Structures are given as C-alpha cells and as structure tokens.
Amino acid sequence: MADSFSTLVIATPLLSYLTPYLRRRGWLAPLPDATPDVVPPTEPAHRLPLVWLLALLLIGLPLLLDVLPVALTLPILGVVMLSLAMLWGFPGALCGALLSSLVLMVMPLLQGHYAIANGSPLSALHLSVLLLMVATLLIGRSLSDLRLALARSARMQQQLALANQALEASPLGISIADARQPDQPLIYCNPMFERITGYSRSEVLGRNCRFLQGDDRQQAELHRVRAALQRGEPAQAVLRNYRKNGTAFWNEITLSPLRDEQGISHYIALQNDVTSRERLAAEIATRREELLRHAHLLSQTEAIADIGGWVLEVPGLTMFWSEGCFRLYELDPTGSTPDFHQAVSYLDKDSQALAQRTLTDTLRLGQPFDIEVRLTTARGNSRYLRIKGLTEQDDGQVIRIYGAIQDISARKLAEQQLRERDEWLRLFFEAPLIGM
C-alpha cells in the first residue's frame, strides 16, 4: 500500500508537467489539431503555494498529528489538501498530495516504528489518504480547468472588445453582409459608414448594399465586382453611389469574402469616400488634355513660322529645346538635348564668336539680345538663324535665359538678290558713262 501510495504521488506531477515539457522539446507527438494559441492543459508550474507555507505545513503537520489521535489524521490531511486545491488549483492539489505523502512517511519515524503491519491503523490510513488524494487531485484539476477556461474566455472577450473598438473607430466605412441569407443583407455597419452615406444603422441593417447605387446600376465597374463575387474572390472598385439626401459621391469599395468550414459565410466591405480624389483626377485629366492641345498648337505654330523656343540654365549651361529647335537643327527630337557649347558648335566661326560674346554680355548686363548667325545643320544644310533672348534674374544675377530662333534663310536670300540686282542696275547705268 505504501509503495502504491508513493508511486501515485511521484507519477502524478511527472505526468502533469513533464509531458508538456517533452512535447515542447519535440520528444513526444503533438496533440491533434494543436495550434500555437491553445492554452496549455495545466496551469503553469510557477503558480505553486508559498514556499514558507509548505515548509510550515511539512514541519508542523507531523508534530501536530503525533500528539493527536489517529482518527483525526484523515480530517486534518483532508482539510489541508482541499484547502491547497481550492486556493491554488491543480498545482496546490499536487503539493497537498506530496505533503501528505511526506507526512505519512515521517510519522512512523516520530512514533519509533520501522515497519508497518498490513492490518495496522496506519495502513488503513494510507488507503483513506490515497482515496482522499485522488478526490483532491480531481477537484484541483477541475478548478484549474475552470480557471484556464475563464482566463481564455477573458482573453477572448478582451480581443473581441478591442476588435469591436477598432471597427467602430476605423476611418473607413465598414459593413458586413450575411452571405447565407436571402439577398445577402447587411448585418453590421460602423459609424463611419453612417457618416459617409447619411443613413443610420437602423435604416441600413437588413438591406442589400445595392440601395446605395440608386437607379445608376449600369456602371462598368459593377459588372467586374459581381463577377468577382460569383467566383468568391476579393474585389476593389470605385463606384458612383448616392447619399440619403440624393447627392452623388465616389465610393472606393474593397470587398472580401469570409470563409468557414462550410464555405463563404459573410462578405466584409470597406468604403472610402474618394470624391475629392476623383474630382481632382478629373481636373488633372482636363488640364492634361489642354496642355496636350497647347503643345500641339505650339508645335504646329513653330512649324508654320519656322521658329523654335529654348531655355538656357545658367549654372550648368544646359538647355531645353522645343520641337522647332530640333527641326531647325535637323536633329532627332527623341534624342538628348544639346547644351550651349554643343549648340554653338553647329555655327560657323564668326557666328560662334558672336554667340560667345553675346552670352558674356548678357550674363554681365542682363539685357535682351537679338543676333543673326549662320548654321550648318546636322545633315549639312546651311541656313541663317535669328536668335532673340531675354533673361530671368534673381537678386541681380542672371539665372535663366529664354529665347527663340527663327529661320531667316529666305529673307537673307532675298536680301542677297536685292543687293545683286542693285549692283547690276548700278553697273547698267554707269556703263554708258564709262564708255563715253
């Protein structure tokens, strides 16, 4: 009986605490369907009774039981074990069982006995304490399971409260539809959804979210959203919705299905009022179209007038050319823009010197300029250009020069023809005089 009693006392804590340790080390097979978030089946070992209390009971109980009748031993041990189990749960019950075992092992020594007969009162006490120990362990385990369940429930309630608080405080409208009810009615919407749509929660719940579309149900994005929902896939779209007061707004909707073991159970939708963004995008698109028309008009104007525009950045002498400059230089407009020195290199020597002097004077004086130069294009053609420019200054320093070039080859040719005609007429009228 004593051996069985000791074996039970030693084996119970080992099975309770050594098994989870071996499982964490990978020496035992994991529990089926175990997940990292599952609460362990036993309370942590550090939830043990106070050491000084156990030491006091270990010393005081044998002395107390030595002076009391054997009939009072079982009630006292039972009160001690049940008290430890009630206060500390399963760890307390284990400590109580171990304490009772030690007390029964010490009592014969205090009484001067070295062997215990099978029919002695102490052997009967062993059996009684063994039964009491089993009951205490069951009570302790039940209390520990109850505490663990309550702790798990408290954590779940805290997580649910935090999740609900996050939903209520979200800057996006959030709604949840039940996918298993007819017409998939809304079962939840947060305050931001009410502020975006103008509908109260009581007016929204129980209705399908399509009421926000009004009669405007032929939008192209709607077909894409419906197709994604039929496939059970997430979807995102910008739809034109209508508030309770009838005003239209652009609603960026993100839909995602929620699944359980039976399939799709709910749909969660995020709503974001992007009316300002869509209005700004429309304005940007309009301005872009206007800029494209202006650029096309400028390009056509330059082609008609044989002119081109340019900008010279003074610090690095880098340039920006319009399409007309590339056309006059006969360069590929998709290539890199030449800098000042590269642009000047296409001029003849006299024109290069004139361009350099003009740049120096312009940087020093900041005055507009108007010069004429001779250009040899990238294809070897010769033409005359008129270059005009004005400066942009900051604190008296020239930081940028804006200019235009114009092909004046036709004018130069006409001037040359006029000079040749005048020279011919002069020679014609002077010829008789010379003959006389």
GROMACS .gro file of C-alpha atoms in nm:
model
  436
    1MET     CA    1   0.000   0.000   0.000
    2ALA     CA    2   0.277   0.243   0.088
    3ASP     CA    3   0.460   0.169  -0.237
    4SER     CA    4   0.148   0.230  -0.441
    5PHE     CA    5   0.083   0.546  -0.247
    6SER     CA    6   0.435   0.677  -0.314
    7THR     CA    7   0.422   0.576  -0.681
    8LEU     CA    8   0.099   0.772  -0.732
    9VAL     CA    9   0.237   1.080  -0.558
   10ILE     CA   10   0.555   1.078  -0.768
   11ALA     CA   11   0.397   0.982  -1.101
   12THR     CA   12   0.115   1.238  -1.095
   13PRO     CA   13   0.328   1.557  -1.104
   14LEU     CA   14   0.568   1.398  -1.352
   15LEU     CA   15   0.285   1.315  -1.592
   16SER     CA   16   0.130   1.659  -1.543
   17TYR     CA   17   0.435   1.875  -1.603
   18LEU     CA   18   0.697   1.656  -1.766
   19THR     CA   19   0.472   1.555  -2.058
   20PRO     CA   20   0.413   1.916  -2.185
   21TYR     CA   21   0.787   1.983  -2.148
   22LEU     CA   22   0.878   1.677  -2.354
   23ARG     CA   23   0.616   1.773  -2.615
   24ARG     CA   24   0.762   2.126  -2.644
   25ARG     CA   25   1.108   1.975  -2.696
   26GLY     CA   26   0.970   1.757  -2.976
   27TRP     CA   27   1.031   1.428  -2.796
   28LEU     CA   28   0.659   1.346  -2.790
   29ALA     CA   29   0.399   1.363  -3.066
   30PRO     CA   30   0.195   1.687  -3.063
   31LEU     CA   31  -0.171   1.689  -2.973
   32PRO     CA   32  -0.413   1.654  -3.268
   33ASP     CA   33  -0.538   1.986  -3.407
   34ALA     CA   34  -0.297   2.172  -3.180
   35THR     CA   35  -0.243   2.539  -3.255
   36PRO     CA   36   0.003   2.787  -3.101
   37ASP     CA   37  -0.281   2.988  -2.948
   38VAL     CA   38  -0.427   2.698  -2.749
   39VAL     CA   39  -0.396   2.741  -2.372
   40PRO     CA   40  -0.189   2.458  -2.212
   41PRO     CA   41  -0.392   2.190  -2.033
   42THR     CA   42  -0.225   2.255  -1.697
   43GLU     CA   43  -0.164   2.569  -1.504
   44PRO     CA   44   0.195   2.699  -1.510
   45ALA     CA   45   0.426   2.546  -1.255
   46HIS     CA   46   0.508   2.883  -1.100
   47ARG     CA   47   0.151   2.900  -0.962
   48LEU     CA   48   0.252   2.698  -0.660
   49PRO     CA   49   0.167   2.764  -0.294
   50LEU     CA   50   0.406   2.980  -0.098
   51VAL     CA   51   0.729   2.806  -0.002
   52TRP     CA   52   0.715   2.920   0.356
   53LEU     CA   53   0.361   2.785   0.389
   54LEU     CA   54   0.466   2.443   0.255
   55ALA     CA   55   0.765   2.435   0.487
   56LEU     CA   56   0.546   2.527   0.783
   57LEU     CA   57   0.298   2.253   0.699
   58LEU     CA   58   0.576   1.999   0.642
   59ILE     CA   59   0.719   2.068   0.988
   60GLY     CA   60   0.401   2.139   1.178
   61LEU     CA   61   0.172   1.862   1.049
   62PRO     CA   62   0.385   1.565   1.169
   63LEU     CA   63   0.425   1.725   1.511
   64LEU     CA   64   0.055   1.801   1.531
   65LEU     CA   65  -0.054   1.457   1.414
   66ASP     CA   66   0.191   1.291   1.654
   67VAL     CA   67   0.005   1.430   1.954
   68LEU     CA   68  -0.344   1.385   1.810
   69PRO     CA   69  -0.537   1.058   1.779
   70VAL     CA   70  -0.510   0.865   1.453
   71ALA     CA   71  -0.880   0.927   1.394
   72LEU     CA   72  -0.810   1.298   1.347
   73THR     CA   73  -0.528   1.244   1.099
   74LEU     CA   74  -0.751   1.193   0.796
   75PRO     CA   75  -0.972   1.501   0.855
   76ILE     CA   76  -0.670   1.725   0.910
   77LEU     CA   77  -0.490   1.598   0.598
   78GLY     CA   78  -0.815   1.627   0.402
   79VAL     CA   79  -0.865   1.989   0.509
   80VAL     CA   80  -0.504   2.074   0.420
   81MET     CA   81  -0.520   1.908   0.075
   82LEU     CA   82  -0.861   2.052  -0.011
   83SER     CA   83  -0.754   2.399   0.105
   84LEU     CA   84  -0.445   2.389  -0.114
   85ALA     CA   85  -0.654   2.262  -0.407
   86MET     CA   86  -0.917   2.532  -0.360
   87LEU     CA   87  -0.662   2.812  -0.336
   88TRP     CA   88  -0.408   2.704  -0.598
   89GLY     CA   89  -0.596   2.453  -0.813
   90PHE     CA   90  -0.415   2.154  -0.958
   91PRO     CA   91  -0.064   2.267  -0.850
   92GLY     CA   92  -0.198   2.310  -0.499
   93ALA     CA   93  -0.353   1.963  -0.509
   94LEU     CA   94  -0.019   1.814  -0.618
   95CYS     CA   95   0.159   1.994  -0.337
   96GLY     CA   96  -0.105   1.869  -0.095
   97ALA     CA   97  -0.060   1.509  -0.216
   98LEU     CA   98   0.318   1.533  -0.190
   99LEU     CA   99   0.289   1.692   0.155
  100SER     CA  100   0.054   1.418   0.277
  101SER     CA  101   0.291   1.150   0.146
  102LEU     CA  102   0.585   1.305   0.329
  103VAL     CA  103   0.383   1.342   0.649
  104LEU     CA  104   0.281   0.974   0.643
  105MET     CA  105   0.643   0.879   0.580
  106VAL     CA  106   0.766   1.089   0.872
  107MET     CA  107   0.501   0.980   1.121
  108PRO     CA  108   0.640   0.626   1.175
  109LEU     CA  109   0.980   0.776   1.246
  110LEU     CA  110   0.833   1.002   1.510
  111GLN     CA  111   0.647   0.710   1.664
  112GLY     CA  112   0.959   0.490   1.662
  113HIS     CA  113   0.823   0.232   1.417
  114TYR     CA  114   1.036   0.094   1.132
  115ALA     CA  115   0.780  -0.138   0.981
  116ILE     CA  116   0.408  -0.115   0.943
  117ALA     CA  117   0.191  -0.419   0.960
  118ASN     CA  118  -0.062  -0.471   0.689
  119GLY     CA  119  -0.351  -0.456   0.931
  120SER     CA  120  -0.226  -0.161   1.139
  121PRO     CA  121  -0.432   0.158   1.166
  122LEU     CA  122  -0.160   0.342   0.975
  123SER     CA  123  -0.207   0.111   0.674
  124ALA     CA  124  -0.578   0.182   0.681
  125LEU     CA  125  -0.487   0.550   0.697
  126HIS     CA  126  -0.276   0.503   0.383
  127LEU     CA  127  -0.581   0.377   0.197
  128SER     CA  128  -0.801   0.659   0.320
  129VAL     CA  129  -0.545   0.922   0.233
  130LEU     CA  130  -0.499   0.761  -0.109
  131LEU     CA  131  -0.870   0.791  -0.184
  132LEU     CA  132  -0.875   1.144  -0.048
  133MET     CA  133  -0.575   1.231  -0.260
  134VAL     CA  134  -0.747   1.109  -0.577
  135ALA     CA  135  -1.053   1.317  -0.493
  136THR     CA  136  -0.835   1.619  -0.419
  137LEU     CA  137  -0.648   1.584  -0.746
  138LEU     CA  138  -0.976   1.564  -0.936
  139ILE     CA  139  -1.107   1.873  -0.759
  140GLY     CA  140  -0.781   2.058  -0.819
  141ARG     CA  141  -0.779   1.963  -1.185
  142SER     CA  142  -1.141   2.075  -1.224
  143LEU     CA  143  -1.065   2.408  -1.059
  144SER     CA  144  -0.757   2.455  -1.280
  145ASP     CA  145  -0.958   2.376  -1.592
  146LEU     CA  146  -1.221   2.623  -1.479
  147ARG     CA  147  -0.960   2.892  -1.421
  148LEU     CA  148  -0.800   2.826  -1.757
  149ALA     CA  149  -1.139   2.840  -1.928
  150LEU     CA  150  -1.223   3.165  -1.752
  151ALA     CA  151  -0.883   3.311  -1.845
  152ARG     CA  152  -0.931   3.201  -2.205
  153SER     CA  153  -1.278   3.350  -2.210
  154ALA     CA  154  -1.150   3.675  -2.059
  155ARG     CA  155  -0.877   3.699  -2.324
  156MET     CA  156  -1.129   3.629  -2.599
  157GLN     CA  157  -1.364   3.892  -2.460
  158GLN     CA  158  -1.077   4.140  -2.446
  159GLN     CA  159  -0.979   4.062  -2.805
  160LEU     CA  160  -1.339   4.092  -2.921
  161ALA     CA  161  -1.377   4.423  -2.739
  162LEU     CA  162  -1.056   4.551  -2.898
  163ALA     CA  163  -1.166   4.434  -3.244
  164ASN     CA  164  -1.506   4.599  -3.200
  165GLN     CA  165  -1.340   4.920  -3.082
  166ALA     CA  166  -1.114   4.914  -3.388
  167LEU     CA  167  -1.414   4.868  -3.618
  168GLU     CA  168  -1.606   5.149  -3.452
  169ALA     CA  169  -1.308   5.387  -3.466
  170SER     CA  170  -1.200   5.298  -3.821
  171PRO     CA  171  -1.159   5.596  -4.058
  172LEU     CA  172  -1.309   5.378  -4.332
  173GLY     CA  173  -1.669   5.274  -4.362
  174ILE     CA  174  -1.707   4.906  -4.276
  175SER     CA  175  -2.008   4.687  -4.345
  176ILE     CA  176  -2.065   4.312  -4.317
  177ALA     CA  177  -2.323   4.117  -4.520
  178ASP     CA  178  -2.454   3.771  -4.441
  179ALA     CA  179  -2.383   3.554  -4.747
  180ARG     CA  180  -2.618   3.276  -4.635
  181GLN     CA  181  -2.933   3.480  -4.602
  182PRO     CA  182  -3.154   3.565  -4.898
  183ASP     CA  183  -3.034   3.877  -5.084
  184GLN     CA  184  -2.726   3.896  -4.858
  185PRO     CA  185  -2.849   4.167  -4.615
  186LEU     CA  186  -2.616   4.387  -4.413
  187ILE     CA  187  -2.580   4.279  -4.051
  188TYR     CA  188  -2.326   4.538  -3.937
  189CYS     CA  189  -2.206   4.887  -4.026
  190ASN     CA  190  -1.976   5.117  -3.831
  191PRO     CA  191  -2.027   5.490  -3.755
  192MET     CA  192  -1.806   5.599  -4.047
  193PHE     CA  193  -2.037   5.413  -4.287
  194GLU     CA  194  -2.327   5.613  -4.144
  195ARG     CA  195  -2.137   5.942  -4.187
  196ILE     CA  196  -2.036   5.860  -4.546
  197THR     CA  197  -2.381   5.751  -4.666
  198GLY     CA  198  -2.602   5.963  -4.441
  199TYR     CA  199  -2.810   5.656  -4.346
  200SER     CA  200  -2.849   5.549  -3.983
  201ARG     CA  201  -2.769   5.197  -3.875
  202SER     CA  202  -3.135   5.109  -3.831
  203GLU     CA  203  -3.201   5.216  -4.192
  204VAL     CA  204  -2.912   5.007  -4.326
  205LEU     CA  205  -2.928   4.674  -4.143
  206GLY     CA  206  -3.135   4.410  -4.318
  207ARG     CA  207  -3.095   4.565  -4.665
  208ASN     CA  208  -2.869   4.476  -4.953
  209CYS     CA  209  -2.598   4.736  -5.012
  210ARG     CA  210  -2.718   4.795  -5.370
  211PHE     CA  211  -2.959   5.061  -5.241
  212LEU     CA  212  -2.658   5.298  -5.238
  213GLN     CA  213  -2.647   5.277  -5.619
  214GLY     CA  214  -2.996   5.418  -5.663
  215ASP     CA  215  -3.104   5.376  -6.024
  216ASP     CA  216  -2.746   5.406  -6.151
  217ARG     CA  217  -2.683   5.031  -6.188
  218GLN     CA  218  -2.523   5.011  -6.531
  219GLN     CA  219  -2.175   5.116  -6.421
  220ALA     CA  220  -1.889   4.925  -6.583
  221GLU     CA  221  -1.718   4.857  -6.250
  222LEU     CA  222  -2.030   4.689  -6.113
  223HIS     CA  223  -2.003   4.402  -6.361
  224ARG     CA  224  -1.644   4.336  -6.256
  225VAL     CA  225  -1.742   4.334  -5.887
  226ARG     CA  226  -2.032   4.095  -5.947
  227ALA     CA  227  -1.812   3.859  -6.147
  228ALA     CA  228  -1.554   3.854  -5.865
  229LEU     CA  229  -1.824   3.782  -5.606
  230GLN     CA  230  -1.958   3.494  -5.812
  231ARG     CA  231  -1.607   3.346  -5.820
  232GLY     CA  232  -1.569   3.403  -5.444
  233GLU     CA  233  -1.272   3.635  -5.491
  234PRO     CA  234  -1.190   3.975  -5.339
  235ALA     CA  235  -1.272   4.280  -5.549
  236GLN     CA  236  -1.197   4.652  -5.550
  237ALA     CA  237  -1.374   4.920  -5.749
  238VAL     CA  238  -1.470   5.287  -5.746
  239LEU     CA  239  -1.847   5.320  -5.779
  240ARG     CA  240  -2.081   5.613  -5.807
  241ASN     CA  241  -2.309   5.594  -5.502
  242TYR     CA  242  -2.577   5.824  -5.363
  243ARG     CA  243  -2.622   5.954  -5.010
  244LYS     CA  244  -2.952   5.967  -4.828
  245ASN     CA  245  -3.003   6.329  -4.940
  246GLY     CA  246  -2.954   6.225  -5.305
  247THR     CA  247  -2.609   6.374  -5.362
  248ALA     CA  248  -2.370   6.156  -5.560
  249PHE     CA  249  -2.026   6.061  -5.432
  250TRP     CA  250  -1.746   5.834  -5.547
  251ASN     CA  251  -1.714   5.531  -5.321
  252GLU     CA  252  -1.396   5.321  -5.331
  253ILE     CA  253  -1.514   4.975  -5.224
  254THR     CA  254  -1.299   4.679  -5.125
  255LEU     CA  255  -1.490   4.352  -5.087
  256SER     CA  256  -1.354   4.033  -4.935
  257PRO     CA  257  -1.530   3.703  -4.856
  258LEU     CA  258  -1.511   3.545  -4.509
  259ARG     CA  259  -1.498   3.167  -4.508
  260ASP     CA  260  -1.557   2.891  -4.257
  261GLU     CA  261  -1.562   2.513  -4.286
  262GLN     CA  262  -1.886   2.533  -4.490
  263GLY     CA  263  -1.764   2.794  -4.738
  264ILE     CA  264  -1.833   3.167  -4.769
  265SER     CA  265  -2.028   3.285  -4.467
  266HIS     CA  266  -2.003   3.666  -4.488
  267TYR     CA  267  -1.875   3.949  -4.703
  268ILE     CA  268  -1.688   4.239  -4.548
  269ALA     CA  269  -1.672   4.568  -4.737
  270LEU     CA  270  -1.454   4.874  -4.681
  271GLN     CA  271  -1.590   5.206  -4.808
  272ASN     CA  272  -1.380   5.515  -4.867
  273ASP     CA  273  -1.524   5.844  -4.990
  274VAL     CA  274  -1.282   5.942  -5.270
  275THR     CA  275  -1.497   6.215  -5.423
  276SER     CA  276  -1.225   6.477  -5.377
  277ARG     CA  277  -0.964   6.247  -5.529
  278GLU     CA  278  -1.180   6.163  -5.829
  279ARG     CA  279  -1.268   6.529  -5.881
  280LEU     CA  280  -0.900   6.619  -5.868
  281ALA     CA  281  -0.816   6.336  -6.110
  282ALA     CA  282  -1.080   6.466  -6.350
  283GLU     CA  283  -0.936   6.818  -6.326
  284ILE     CA  284  -0.586   6.685  -6.386
  285ALA     CA  285  -0.707   6.489  -6.689
  286THR     CA  286  -0.876   6.801  -6.826
  287ARG     CA  287  -0.564   7.010  -6.772
  288ARG     CA  288  -0.352   6.739  -6.932
  289GLU     CA  289  -0.571   6.744  -7.240
  290GLU     CA  290  -0.543   7.123  -7.251
  291LEU     CA  291  -0.164   7.105  -7.219
  292LEU     CA  292  -0.151   6.849  -7.496
  293ARG     CA  293  -0.360   7.074  -7.719
  294HIS     CA  294  -0.138   7.373  -7.635
  295ALA     CA  295   0.175   7.171  -7.703
  296HIS     CA  296   0.033   7.054  -8.035
  297LEU     CA  297  -0.068   7.410  -8.122
  298LEU     CA  298   0.280   7.536  -8.032
  299SER     CA  299   0.440   7.264  -8.243
  300GLN     CA  300   0.222   7.348  -8.542
  301THR     CA  301   0.283   7.720  -8.496
  302GLU     CA  302   0.660   7.665  -8.484
  303ALA     CA  303   0.641   7.454  -8.798
  304ILE     CA  304   0.440   7.722  -8.982
  305ALA     CA  305   0.661   8.012  -8.870
  306ASP     CA  306   0.992   7.823  -8.885
  307ILE     CA  307   1.072   7.911  -8.525
  308GLY     CA  308   1.178   7.723  -8.213
  309GLY     CA  309   1.194   7.801  -7.842
  310TRP     CA  310   1.471   7.727  -7.594
  311VAL     CA  311   1.573   7.782  -7.232
  312LEU     CA  312   1.931   7.811  -7.110
  313GLU     CA  313   2.003   7.724  -6.746
  314VAL     CA  314   2.294   7.947  -6.648
  315PRO     CA  315   2.468   7.746  -6.374
  316GLY     CA  316   2.541   7.447  -6.600
  317LEU     CA  317   2.461   7.595  -6.943
  318THR     CA  318   2.215   7.312  -7.002
  319MET     CA  319   1.931   7.376  -7.244
  320PHE     CA  320   1.572   7.281  -7.307
  321TRP     CA  321   1.456   7.284  -7.668
  322SER     CA  322   1.113   7.284  -7.821
  323GLU     CA  323   1.039   7.062  -8.117
  324GLY     CA  324   1.100   7.357  -8.351
  325CYS     CA  325   1.467   7.384  -8.246
  326PHE     CA  326   1.527   7.019  -8.324
  327ARG     CA  327   1.362   7.070  -8.663
  328LEU     CA  328   1.577   7.373  -8.747
  329TYR     CA  329   1.895   7.190  -8.641
  330GLU     CA  330   1.771   6.877  -8.822
  331LEU     CA  331   1.826   6.665  -8.508
  332ASP     CA  332   1.620   6.376  -8.374
  333PRO     CA  333   1.376   6.519  -8.114
  334THR     CA  334   1.377   6.187  -7.925
  335GLY     CA  335   1.749   6.222  -7.856
  336SER     CA  336   1.921   6.420  -7.584
  337THR     CA  337   1.908   6.799  -7.593
  338PRO     CA  338   2.243   6.964  -7.674
  339ASP     CA  339   2.392   7.202  -7.419
  340PHE     CA  340   2.508   7.556  -7.508
  341HIS     CA  341   2.852   7.454  -7.631
  342GLN     CA  342   2.713   7.174  -7.845
  343ALA     CA  343   2.450   7.406  -7.994
  344VAL     CA  344   2.713   7.670  -8.076
  345SER     CA  345   2.938   7.411  -8.240
  346TYR     CA  346   2.695   7.394  -8.534
  347LEU     CA  347   2.763   7.762  -8.616
  348ASP     CA  348   3.039   7.896  -8.836
  349LYS     CA  349   3.346   8.055  -8.671
  350ASP     CA  350   3.223   8.413  -8.691
  351SER     CA  351   2.883   8.314  -8.554
  352GLN     CA  352   3.045   8.114  -8.271
  353ALA     CA  353   3.246   8.416  -8.164
  354LEU     CA  354   2.933   8.633  -8.181
  355ALA     CA  355   2.736   8.384  -7.971
  356GLN     CA  356   3.008   8.368  -7.705
  357ARG     CA  357   3.032   8.750  -7.683
  358THR     CA  358   2.655   8.780  -7.665
  359LEU     CA  359   2.635   8.527  -7.378
  360THR     CA  360   2.910   8.707  -7.187
  361ASP     CA  361   2.743   9.047  -7.228
  362THR     CA  362   2.403   8.906  -7.138
  363LEU     CA  363   2.530   8.746  -6.816
  364ARG     CA  364   2.708   9.068  -6.722
  365LEU     CA  365   2.441   9.322  -6.815
  366GLY     CA  366   2.122   9.112  -6.810
  367GLN     CA  367   1.993   9.286  -7.124
  368PRO     CA  368   1.787   9.127  -7.404
  369PHE     CA  369   1.969   9.045  -7.725
  370ASP     CA  370   1.892   8.995  -8.094
  371ILE     CA  371   2.157   8.847  -8.324
  372GLU     CA  372   2.183   8.671  -8.660
  373VAL     CA  373   2.408   8.370  -8.716
  374ARG     CA  374   2.483   8.114  -8.983
  375LEU     CA  375   2.412   7.748  -8.905
  376THR     CA  376   2.522   7.423  -9.063
  377THR     CA  377   2.262   7.162  -8.967
  378ALA     CA  378   2.328   6.804  -8.859
  379ARG     CA  379   2.255   6.699  -9.219
  380GLY     CA  380   2.499   6.951  -9.368
  381ASN     CA  381   2.245   7.207  -9.487
  382SER     CA  382   2.325   7.578  -9.441
  383ARG     CA  383   2.073   7.827  -9.311
  384TYR     CA  384   2.061   8.162  -9.138
  385LEU     CA  385   1.902   8.199  -8.794
  386ARG     CA  386   1.782   8.495  -8.597
  387ILE     CA  387   1.824   8.443  -8.221
  388LYS     CA  388   1.644   8.658  -7.966
  389GLY     CA  389   1.652   8.619  -7.589
  390LEU     CA  390   1.573   8.777  -7.255
  391THR     CA  391   1.690   8.698  -6.902
  392GLU     CA  392   1.538   8.590  -6.572
  393GLN     CA  393   1.724   8.732  -6.273
  394ASP     CA  394   1.740   8.671  -5.901
  395ASP     CA  395   1.897   8.941  -5.682
  396GLY     CA  396   2.062   9.095  -5.987
  397GLN     CA  397   2.209   8.765  -6.107
  398VAL     CA  398   2.102   8.602  -6.432
  399ILE     CA  399   1.977   8.251  -6.354
  400ARG     CA  400   1.800   8.164  -6.677
  401ILE     CA  401   1.776   8.286  -7.037
  402TYR     CA  402   1.465   8.236  -7.251
  403GLY     CA  403   1.495   8.264  -7.623
  404ALA     CA  404   1.366   8.184  -7.971
  405ILE     CA  405   1.527   8.108  -8.302
  406GLN     CA  406   1.382   8.177  -8.644
  407ASP     CA  407   1.490   8.058  -8.987
  408ILE     CA  408   1.564   8.372  -9.189
  409SER     CA  409   1.732   8.199  -9.479
  410ALA     CA  410   1.460   8.315  -9.721
  411ARG     CA  411   1.499   8.672  -9.605
  412LYS     CA  412   1.877   8.651  -9.637
  413LEU     CA  413   1.841   8.510  -9.988
  414ALA     CA  414   1.600   8.788 -10.080
  415GLU     CA  415   1.839   9.050  -9.941
  416GLN     CA  416   2.125   8.899 -10.136
  417GLN     CA  417   1.917   8.902 -10.455
  418LEU     CA  418   1.825   9.266 -10.393
  419ARG     CA  419   2.189   9.357 -10.346
  420GLU     CA  420   2.283   9.175 -10.666
  421ARG     CA  421   2.002   9.350 -10.856
  422ASP     CA  422   2.108   9.690 -10.722
  423GLU     CA  423   2.465   9.619 -10.819
  424TRP     CA  424   2.355   9.515 -11.169
  425LEU     CA  425   2.141   9.827 -11.212
  426ARG     CA  426   2.426  10.045 -11.092
  427LEU     CA  427   2.661   9.888 -11.341
  428PHE     CA  428   2.399   9.916 -11.615
  429PHE     CA  429   2.350  10.289 -11.569
  430GLU     CA  430   2.720  10.357 -11.520
  431ALA     CA  431   2.828  10.159 -11.826
  432PRO     CA  432   2.746  10.437 -12.092
  433LEU     CA  433   2.929  10.691 -11.885
  434ILE     CA  434   3.228  10.469 -11.867
  435GLY     CA  435   3.210  10.413 -12.244
  436MET     CA  436   3.197  10.785 -12.314
   0.00000   0.00000   0.00000
